[in-house]
Structures are given as C-alpha cells and as structure tokens.
Short mmCIF file of C-alpha atoms in Angstrom, two decimals:
data_model
loop_
_atom_site.label_atom_id
_atom_site.label_comp_id
_atom_site.label_asym_id
_atom_site.label_seq_id
_atom_site.Cartn_x
_atom_site.Cartn_y
_atom_site.Cartn_z
CA UNK A 1 -37.49 -8.55 32.41
CA UNK A 2 -40.62 -6.82 31.03
CA UNK A 3 -38.42 -5.13 28.38
CA UNK A 4 -37.04 -8.36 27.27
CA UNK A 5 -40.76 -10.07 26.93
CA UNK A 6 -41.76 -7.12 25.05
CA UNK A 7 -38.98 -7.48 22.60
CA UNK A 8 -39.66 -9.25 19.19
CA UNK A 9 -38.56 -12.67 18.48
CA UNK A 10 -35.61 -11.85 16.42
CA UNK A 11 -34.40 -8.92 18.90
CA UNK A 12 -34.92 -11.18 21.73
CA UNK A 13 -32.65 -14.15 19.94
CA UNK A 14 -29.75 -11.69 19.17
CA UNK A 15 -29.84 -10.11 22.54
CA UNK A 16 -29.45 -13.56 24.07
CA UNK A 17 -26.62 -14.45 21.73
CA UNK A 18 -24.60 -11.33 22.55
CA UNK A 19 -25.81 -11.81 26.32
CA UNK A 20 -24.17 -15.52 26.12
CA UNK A 21 -20.53 -14.23 24.90
CA UNK A 22 -20.62 -11.52 27.62
CA UNK A 23 -21.35 -13.94 30.46
CA UNK A 24 -19.01 -16.50 29.26
CA UNK A 25 -16.45 -13.63 29.02
CA UNK A 26 -16.99 -12.58 32.57
CA UNK A 27 -17.09 -15.98 33.80
CA UNK A 28 -13.50 -16.76 32.27
CA UNK A 29 -12.12 -13.53 33.64
CA UNK A 30 -13.65 -14.28 36.92
CA UNK A 31 -11.74 -17.87 36.76
CA UNK A 32 -8.59 -16.33 35.53
CA UNK A 33 -8.38 -13.95 38.50
CA UNK A 34 -9.15 -16.03 41.16
CA UNK A 35 -6.56 -18.32 39.61
CA UNK A 36 -8.84 -21.30 38.65
CA UNK A 37 -7.92 -21.20 34.87
CA UNK A 38 -4.73 -23.03 34.09
CA UNK A 39 -2.07 -21.86 31.73
CA UNK A 40 -2.81 -24.32 29.15
CA UNK A 41 -6.41 -22.97 29.23
CA UNK A 42 -5.12 -19.51 29.16
CA UNK A 43 -3.27 -20.16 26.21
CA UNK A 44 -6.28 -21.55 24.33
CA UNK A 45 -8.42 -18.55 24.86
CA UNK A 46 -7.14 -16.39 21.80
CA UNK A 47 -7.12 -19.36 19.36
CA UNK A 48 -10.64 -20.21 20.84
CA UNK A 49 -12.14 -16.45 19.96
CA UNK A 50 -10.42 -16.96 16.37
CA UNK A 51 -12.32 -20.14 15.80
CA UNK A 52 -15.59 -18.63 17.02
CA UNK A 53 -15.33 -15.99 14.54
CA UNK A 54 -14.28 -18.08 11.74
CA UNK A 55 -17.32 -20.36 12.47
CA UNK A 56 -19.71 -17.72 12.66
CA UNK A 57 -18.39 -16.36 9.41
CA UNK A 58 -18.58 -19.43 7.75
CA UNK A 59 -21.80 -20.00 8.58
CA UNK A 60 -22.98 -16.60 6.72
CA UNK A 61 -21.59 -18.66 3.34
CA UNK A 62 -22.68 -22.29 4.19
CA UNK A 63 -26.02 -21.64 6.43
CA UNK A 64 -27.32 -18.42 5.22
CA UNK A 65 -25.99 -18.17 1.33
CA UNK A 66 -26.36 -21.91 0.88
CA UNK A 67 -23.14 -22.47 -0.55
CA UNK A 68 -20.35 -25.00 0.30
CA UNK A 69 -16.67 -23.11 0.75
CA UNK A 70 -13.62 -25.06 1.86
CA UNK A 71 -11.33 -22.09 1.41
CA UNK A 72 -12.04 -20.44 4.69
CA UNK A 73 -8.42 -21.21 6.07
CA UNK A 74 -7.24 -19.16 2.83
CA UNK A 75 -8.91 -15.97 3.69
CA UNK A 76 -7.88 -16.48 7.48
CA UNK A 77 -3.94 -16.84 5.93
CA UNK A 78 -4.39 -13.77 3.99
CA UNK A 79 -5.46 -11.86 6.87
CA UNK A 80 -2.98 -13.14 9.20
CA UNK A 81 0.23 -12.44 6.78
CA UNK A 82 -0.81 -9.35 5.57
CA UNK A 83 -1.51 -7.97 9.36
CA UNK A 84 1.55 -9.40 10.53
CA UNK A 85 3.84 -8.16 7.82
CA UNK A 86 2.27 -4.71 8.57
CA UNK A 87 2.71 -4.87 12.12
CA UNK A 88 6.43 -5.93 11.87
CA UNK A 89 7.36 -3.14 9.33
CA UNK A 90 5.57 -0.75 11.84
CA UNK A 91 6.80 -1.42 14.96
CA UNK A 92 9.19 1.48 15.05
CA UNK A 93 7.01 3.85 12.67
CA UNK A 94 3.95 3.47 15.08
CA UNK A 95 5.17 2.79 18.85
CA UNK A 96 1.75 2.66 19.98
CA UNK A 97 0.69 -1.05 20.25
CA UNK A 98 -3.10 -0.33 20.21
CA UNK A 99 -2.98 2.06 17.08
CA UNK A 100 -0.78 -0.16 15.26
CA UNK A 101 -2.90 -3.46 16.19
CA UNK A 102 -6.32 -1.66 15.32
CA UNK A 103 -4.78 -0.61 11.73
CA UNK A 104 -3.51 -4.24 11.37
CA UNK A 105 -7.01 -5.41 12.00
CA UNK A 106 -8.28 -3.04 9.35
CA UNK A 107 -5.65 -4.11 7.14
CA UNK A 108 -6.12 -7.82 7.47
CA UNK A 109 -9.79 -7.58 7.16
CA UNK A 110 -9.91 -5.47 3.92
CA UNK A 111 -7.30 -7.73 2.43
CA UNK A 112 -9.42 -10.72 2.93
CA UNK A 113 -12.42 -8.89 1.89
CA UNK A 114 -10.87 -8.03 -1.40
CA UNK A 115 -9.49 -11.69 -2.03
CA UNK A 116 -13.05 -12.86 -1.25
CA UNK A 117 -14.60 -10.40 -3.83
CA UNK A 118 -11.90 -11.24 -6.51
CA UNK A 119 -12.05 -15.22 -5.85
CA UNK A 120 -15.96 -14.75 -5.55
CA UNK A 121 -16.29 -13.31 -9.21
CA UNK A 122 -15.55 -16.40 -11.08
CA UNK A 123 -15.96 -19.05 -8.16
CA UNK A 124 -19.71 -18.15 -7.38
CA UNK A 125 -20.57 -19.18 -10.81
CA UNK A 126 -20.10 -23.02 -9.68
CA UNK A 127 -22.36 -24.98 -7.37
CA UNK A 128 -22.11 -27.70 -5.09
CA UNK A 129 -18.99 -29.93 -4.93
CA UNK A 130 -17.33 -27.75 -7.79
CA UNK A 131 -17.48 -24.80 -5.82
CA UNK A 132 -16.18 -26.73 -2.69
CA UNK A 133 -13.23 -27.86 -4.82
CA UNK A 134 -12.26 -24.45 -6.22
CA UNK A 135 -12.40 -22.72 -3.08
CA UNK A 136 -10.24 -25.76 -1.42
CA UNK A 137 -7.83 -25.12 -4.16
CA UNK A 138 -7.83 -21.44 -3.51
CA UNK A 139 -6.97 -21.74 0.23
CA UNK A 140 -4.15 -24.61 -0.87
CA UNK A 141 -2.82 -22.36 -3.41
CA UNK A 142 -2.48 -19.20 -0.73
CA UNK A 143 -0.77 -21.50 1.99
CA UNK A 144 1.69 -22.51 -0.79
CA UNK A 145 2.61 -18.98 -2.08
CA UNK A 146 3.12 -18.06 1.55
CA UNK A 147 5.82 -20.78 1.88
CA UNK A 148 7.48 -19.84 -1.41
CA UNK A 149 7.75 -16.03 -0.78
CA UNK A 150 10.75 -14.34 0.67
CA UNK A 151 10.54 -10.89 1.23
CA UNK A 152 13.30 -8.25 2.98
CA UNK A 153 13.65 -4.75 3.63
CA UNK A 154 16.73 -2.38 3.68
CA UNK A 155 17.77 1.41 3.11
CA UNK A 156 16.76 0.91 -0.74
CA UNK A 157 13.24 -0.73 -0.08
CA UNK A 158 11.57 -4.19 -0.29
CA UNK A 159 13.16 -6.91 -1.78
CA UNK A 160 11.11 -10.16 -3.20
CA UNK A 161 12.17 -13.53 -4.09
CA UNK A 162 10.96 -16.96 -4.56
CA UNK A 163 14.15 -19.00 -4.15
CA UNK A 164 15.72 -18.23 -0.80
CA UNK A 165 16.69 -15.46 1.45
CA UNK A 166 20.30 -15.15 0.30
CA UNK A 167 19.00 -14.00 -3.30
CA UNK A 168 17.03 -11.04 -1.84
CA UNK A 169 20.55 -9.30 -2.00
CA UNK A 170 19.86 -7.22 1.22
CA UNK A 171 22.25 -4.26 1.96
CA UNK A 172 23.95 -4.00 5.49
CA UNK A 173 21.28 -3.63 7.95
CA UNK A 174 18.67 -5.10 6.02
CA UNK A 175 15.81 -7.36 7.49
CA UNK A 176 14.22 -10.43 6.48
CA UNK A 177 10.35 -10.07 6.94
CA UNK A 178 9.03 -12.92 5.47
CA UNK A 179 11.15 -15.90 5.21
CA UNK A 180 9.50 -18.56 2.99
CA UNK A 181 8.47 -21.64 5.24
CA UNK A 182 9.94 -20.29 8.19
CA UNK A 183 7.50 -17.36 7.84
CA UNK A 184 7.24 -14.13 9.93
CA UNK A 185 9.19 -14.06 13.44
CA UNK A 186 8.90 -11.25 15.99
CA UNK A 187 5.14 -10.26 15.15
CA UNK A 188 4.17 -8.03 18.24
CA UNK A 189 1.86 -10.10 20.33
CA UNK A 190 -0.88 -7.51 20.58
CA UNK A 191 -3.91 -9.82 20.81
CA UNK A 192 -5.91 -10.23 23.88
CA UNK A 193 -8.65 -12.21 25.25
CA UNK A 194 -10.64 -9.18 25.75
CA UNK A 195 -9.95 -7.75 22.04
CA UNK A 196 -10.89 -11.29 20.92
CA UNK A 197 -14.36 -10.83 22.69
CA UNK A 198 -14.78 -7.68 21.31
CA UNK A 199 -14.19 -8.98 17.94
CA UNK A 200 -16.41 -11.59 18.33
CA UNK A 201 -19.23 -9.59 19.24
CA UNK A 202 -18.59 -7.02 16.21
CA UNK A 203 -18.57 -10.15 13.93
CA UNK A 204 -22.19 -11.19 15.66
CA UNK A 205 -23.15 -7.70 15.16
CA UNK A 206 -22.51 -7.74 11.29
CA UNK A 207 -23.75 -11.26 10.90
CA UNK A 208 -27.04 -10.95 12.58
CA UNK A 209 -27.84 -7.35 11.33
CA UNK A 210 -27.16 -8.73 7.89
CA UNK A 211 -29.17 -11.74 8.15
CA UNK A 212 -32.40 -9.77 9.69
CA UNK A 213 -31.88 -7.04 6.71
CA UNK A 214 -33.24 -6.76 3.52
CA UNK A 215 -30.15 -7.66 1.91
CA UNK A 216 -30.12 -10.99 4.09
CA UNK A 217 -33.58 -11.68 3.05
CA UNK A 218 -32.51 -11.63 -0.48
CA UNK A 219 -29.32 -13.92 0.35
CA UNK A 220 -31.73 -16.45 1.92
CA UNK A 221 -34.56 -16.16 -0.90
CA UNK A 222 -31.32 -17.33 -3.33
CA UNK A 223 -30.38 -19.84 -1.11
CA UNK A 224 -34.00 -21.47 -0.93
CA UNK A 225 -34.83 -21.01 -4.59
CA UNK A 226 -32.43 -19.36 -7.03
CA UNK A 227 -34.63 -19.30 -10.00
CA UNK A 228 -37.63 -17.81 -7.78
CA UNK A 229 -35.28 -15.29 -6.54
CA UNK A 230 -34.20 -14.14 -9.97
CA UNK A 231 -37.63 -14.11 -11.38
CA UNK A 232 -38.71 -11.12 -8.74
CA UNK A 233 -35.74 -9.01 -9.56
CA UNK A 234 -33.15 -10.06 -7.07
CA UNK A 235 -29.56 -9.68 -8.12
CA UNK A 236 -28.06 -13.03 -7.64
CA UNK A 237 -24.46 -11.90 -8.33
CA UNK A 238 -24.46 -9.01 -6.20
CA UNK A 239 -25.81 -10.59 -3.09
CA UNK A 240 -23.95 -13.74 -3.22
CA UNK A 241 -20.58 -11.69 -3.74
CA UNK A 242 -21.56 -9.45 -0.83
CA UNK A 243 -22.07 -12.50 1.63
CA UNK A 244 -19.21 -14.25 0.44
CA UNK A 245 -16.82 -11.24 0.56
CA UNK A 246 -18.10 -10.36 4.18
CA UNK A 247 -17.52 -13.89 5.12
CA UNK A 248 -14.14 -13.68 3.76
CA UNK A 249 -13.32 -10.21 5.52
CA UNK A 250 -14.57 -11.73 8.81
CA UNK A 251 -12.10 -14.56 8.51
CA UNK A 252 -9.26 -12.41 7.82
CA UNK A 253 -10.02 -10.47 11.17
CA UNK A 254 -9.84 -13.83 12.82
CA UNK A 255 -6.47 -14.37 11.04
CA UNK A 256 -5.31 -11.02 12.61
CA UNK A 257 -6.33 -12.18 15.81
CA UNK A 258 -4.32 -15.36 15.37
CA UNK A 259 -1.23 -14.08 14.05
CA UNK A 260 -0.71 -11.52 16.72
CA UNK A 261 -0.82 -14.30 19.38
CA UNK A 262 2.09 -16.07 17.83
CA UNK A 263 5.97 -15.28 18.11
CA UNK A 264 6.30 -17.01 14.90
CA UNK A 265 3.93 -17.32 12.03
CA UNK A 266 4.19 -19.66 9.37
CA UNK A 267 1.84 -21.64 6.93
CA UNK A 268 1.28 -24.96 7.85
CA UNK A 269 -1.19 -27.50 7.11
CA UNK A 270 -2.63 -27.61 10.70
CA UNK A 271 -2.97 -24.17 10.76
CA UNK A 272 -4.09 -22.72 7.23
CA UNK A 273 -4.49 -25.85 5.13
CA UNK A 274 -7.29 -28.20 4.49
CA UNK A 275 -7.63 -29.50 7.83
CA UNK A 276 -8.43 -26.07 9.55
CA UNK A 277 -11.17 -25.57 6.82
CA UNK A 278 -12.56 -28.90 7.52
CA UNK A 279 -12.37 -28.25 11.28
CA UNK A 280 -14.07 -24.64 11.02
CA UNK A 281 -16.75 -26.55 8.58
CA UNK A 282 -17.44 -29.10 11.32
CA UNK A 283 -18.19 -26.42 13.81
CA UNK A 284 -20.87 -25.01 11.62
CA UNK A 285 -22.45 -28.60 10.78
CA UNK A 286 -22.42 -29.69 14.27
CA UNK A 287 -23.78 -26.29 15.50
CA UNK A 288 -26.41 -26.35 12.95
CA UNK A 289 -26.21 -24.77 9.58
CA UNK A 290 -27.71 -21.41 9.82
CA UNK A 291 -27.59 -21.46 13.57
CA UNK A 292 -25.05 -18.71 14.87
CA UNK A 293 -25.44 -19.38 18.37
CA UNK A 294 -24.90 -23.10 17.89
CA UNK A 295 -21.74 -22.28 15.84
CA UNK A 296 -20.45 -20.28 18.70
CA UNK A 297 -21.10 -23.18 21.41
CA UNK A 298 -19.85 -25.92 18.96
CA UNK A 299 -16.61 -23.83 18.41
CA UNK A 300 -16.13 -23.75 22.22
CA UNK A 301 -16.91 -27.27 23.08
CA UNK A 302 -14.94 -28.98 20.30
CA UNK A 303 -11.94 -26.71 20.99
CA UNK A 304 -11.83 -27.13 24.78
CA UNK A 305 -12.94 -30.86 24.80
CA UNK A 306 -9.45 -32.68 23.48
CA UNK A 307 -7.55 -30.57 26.30
CA UNK A 308 -10.06 -31.26 29.12
CA UNK A 309 -9.78 -35.01 28.05
CA UNK A 310 -6.07 -34.87 28.18
CA UNK A 311 -6.03 -36.49 31.42
CA UNK A 312 -7.80 -39.65 30.07
CA UNK A 313 -5.12 -39.91 27.10
CA UNK A 314 -5.89 -43.33 26.05
CA UNK A 315 -9.72 -42.64 25.75
CA UNK A 316 -9.51 -39.04 24.92
CA UNK A 317 -10.20 -39.29 20.84
CA UNK A 318 -12.62 -41.96 21.70
CA UNK A 319 -14.88 -39.68 23.57
CA UNK A 320 -14.36 -36.87 21.35
CA UNK A 321 -15.82 -38.90 18.40
CA UNK A 322 -18.69 -40.15 20.52
CA UNK A 323 -19.32 -36.30 21.40
CA UNK A 324 -19.33 -35.32 17.65
CA UNK A 325 -21.75 -38.24 16.83
CA UNK A 326 -24.05 -37.41 19.88
CA UNK A 327 -24.10 -33.83 18.53
CA UNK A 328 -24.73 -34.70 14.94
CA UNK A 329 -27.68 -36.97 16.28
CA UNK A 330 -28.95 -34.54 18.39
CA UNK A 331 -28.96 -31.54 15.52
CA UNK A 332 -30.27 -33.33 12.73
CA UNK A 333 -32.07 -36.52 13.70
CA UNK A 334 -35.86 -36.47 13.15
CA UNK A 335 -36.90 -37.82 16.02
CA UNK A 336 -34.54 -35.42 18.15
CA UNK A 337 -36.07 -32.49 16.42
CA UNK A 338 -39.36 -33.40 17.39
CA UNK A 339 -38.42 -34.03 20.88
CA UNK A 340 -36.93 -30.74 21.15
CA UNK A 341 -39.97 -29.26 19.89
CA UNK A 342 -42.25 -31.16 22.41
CA UNK A 343 -39.77 -29.86 25.30
CA UNK A 344 -40.02 -26.05 23.71
CA UNK A 345 -44.02 -26.33 23.86
CA UNK A 346 -43.78 -27.65 27.51
CA UNK A 347 -41.11 -24.68 28.57
CA UNK A 348 -43.01 -22.36 26.74
CA UNK A 349 -46.98 -23.28 26.72
CA UNK A 350 -47.69 -19.79 25.40
CA UNK A 351 -45.75 -19.66 22.29
CA UNK A 352 -47.95 -22.63 20.69
CA UNK A 353 -51.07 -20.55 21.74
CA UNK A 354 -49.69 -17.41 20.10
CA UNK A 355 -48.98 -19.25 16.72
CA UNK A 356 -52.53 -20.64 16.70
CA UNK A 357 -54.06 -16.90 17.13
CA UNK A 358 -51.48 -15.68 14.52
CA UNK A 359 -52.73 -18.24 12.07
#
C-alpha cells in the first residue's frame, strides 16, 4: 500500500485501470468454475472483450484526438475478414492453433491499421460533421464490398468474382472461402475469454502509454487548439494520422477476436454496420469522452444490461433507456460534476490541501 501511495497520479490511475480488468477477469473465472455463470453469459464474454477494445480504441480518436469518427465498425470488419481469411487458408498449413491465431491477430491488426492510415490521409483534412459523414461512408463501403466479394481456392490458386460462387470456375477439389453475403464459414474458433482479456490489457497499455507520452501530449494539444499547436511546431498531420491509425489497428484486433468466435462470419448491418459504430460511440460518450476507465465500465454495463433484464421482457428496453439517461446526466450534468467533486474532497481531504500547496 505504501508503494501505491508513493506513485504519481498518472501511474496510480493506470495501475487502478489494469487492476480493475484483472479483478473482473478473476471474478468471472471464479463464477465460471463454481457454475454460477449461465451459458448465455459465457457466450457474451468474448464479444464483450471485443466491445471493450473497440470503446477504448475509439476513445483515442474521439476523446484524445478530438475527432468524431463513425467508421470504427469498418476497421473492425477489415480485421475480422482478413484474419478469418488467413485462418481458413492456413488450417492445414499451420496445425498449431495458438501460432495460427497469433499470426491472424497480427495480420488483422496490421490490415486495419493500414486502412486507417490510407483513409486518414484524405479524411483527416475534414472536421466535425464532414469527418463523421466520410468515416461513416467508409464503414458502409467496406461492409458492402465484403457482401459482393467471392473468393475461392483450388490447385491453380485463388479466384475472385463479384457475381456468384459459380463464376469462380473452381477446379475439382476447390473450395469457396468468401461466399459473398454468406461470408466465411468454418473459421477456427480460437478466441477465448483469457485471450480477450490479454488483448484488452495490451490495448490499455498502448493507449495509456501513448496518452502520457510526448506524442500523446502533442495529440491533445492539437485537440485543444490546432492553431496554437501548429504555431509551436507540432506536425498536425503526423500526430493526427498516428492516433487515427493506432485506433483503427486496435479496432482490427477486436475484429479478429470477434471473427474467431463465430462459426459463420458475414458482414451484416448489426455487426459491422452503422448501428455497431453508433453503439461503440455510445460506450465512449456515456463512459466519458477521454475517460478510458469509463469506456470499459460503460461497455460492460451496456452490453450485459439487456441480457440481465431479459426476464423483465416487457420493461427491458424502458429500463435500458432510463439507465442511458441517468448515466448521461451523471457524466455531463454540471450539478452532478460539482457533486462528484465535493464527494472526492470528502473521500480524499488531503488532495485539496496538496493542490493548494502546489499552487
């Protein structure tokens, strides 16, 4: 405890965030081992990990960079399909599921990061609503391309088409890997809750260290005042692209986790469309823009709440809506913010004294 008290404010905050994730993981594992976790909840664990990664990564763009992006589901889609395609092709070549999944994570993350970089070059010249509209269009384009794409493999190599699987002209023994709207079937189900939590911790490590680094301070300076940041020599394009690309890459890793938990992966509006991007943005806004720990809590609460209220079927969405409103008021109402400050002063009376001495 003495060591924790000696930590500076930033290190202590990061330590609490990591500890919170580990404690939740241990609690879930204990509930699972004792049989207190329903099969429905077990099925939600891996998607929940993916949503947490998506919320934290989007907060890097929205909260730290200060740009509104609605194309996060598109980057998730890139990571999901590129990694599932790799795993499906490499099932016989790489028999070790651990190594194959590790390479799939690297590939999916790299592909999403590359798309983020390429999209970011023209898109980040826009601001506000225009940026949101263009990133939203990107997400929809990616989803629709995946629904049009047919890819097969035979002894002659890969075959591509945008018509149907018959037009691929596969030889005997050939297989269709991506079957248009039907997506990819038979992806190895390598995702586990433990791997999901490890990816969350890696995401937190990357994001929190970036925020507290020199680059992170430059990114936040651009968010606060672009003209002032440019006047002191900060390379606006470089740092905006850095934040956007890292955010996209992390979304891709969430897509890998999500894809390897499904028997069939297809690009539908509910999983890679506009609704998914909005849902992730809701996690970020309700958890507090720029608040990484808040994004984790919001993602967990808002994902589990509809399932926990399934017994109250008639009132489920009403209670969900009330919780959304209450969380919004708690995070953003001026009176609520003042009340939280007063409570924090009572809980940690030494903090106010330290601030006066520092002043």
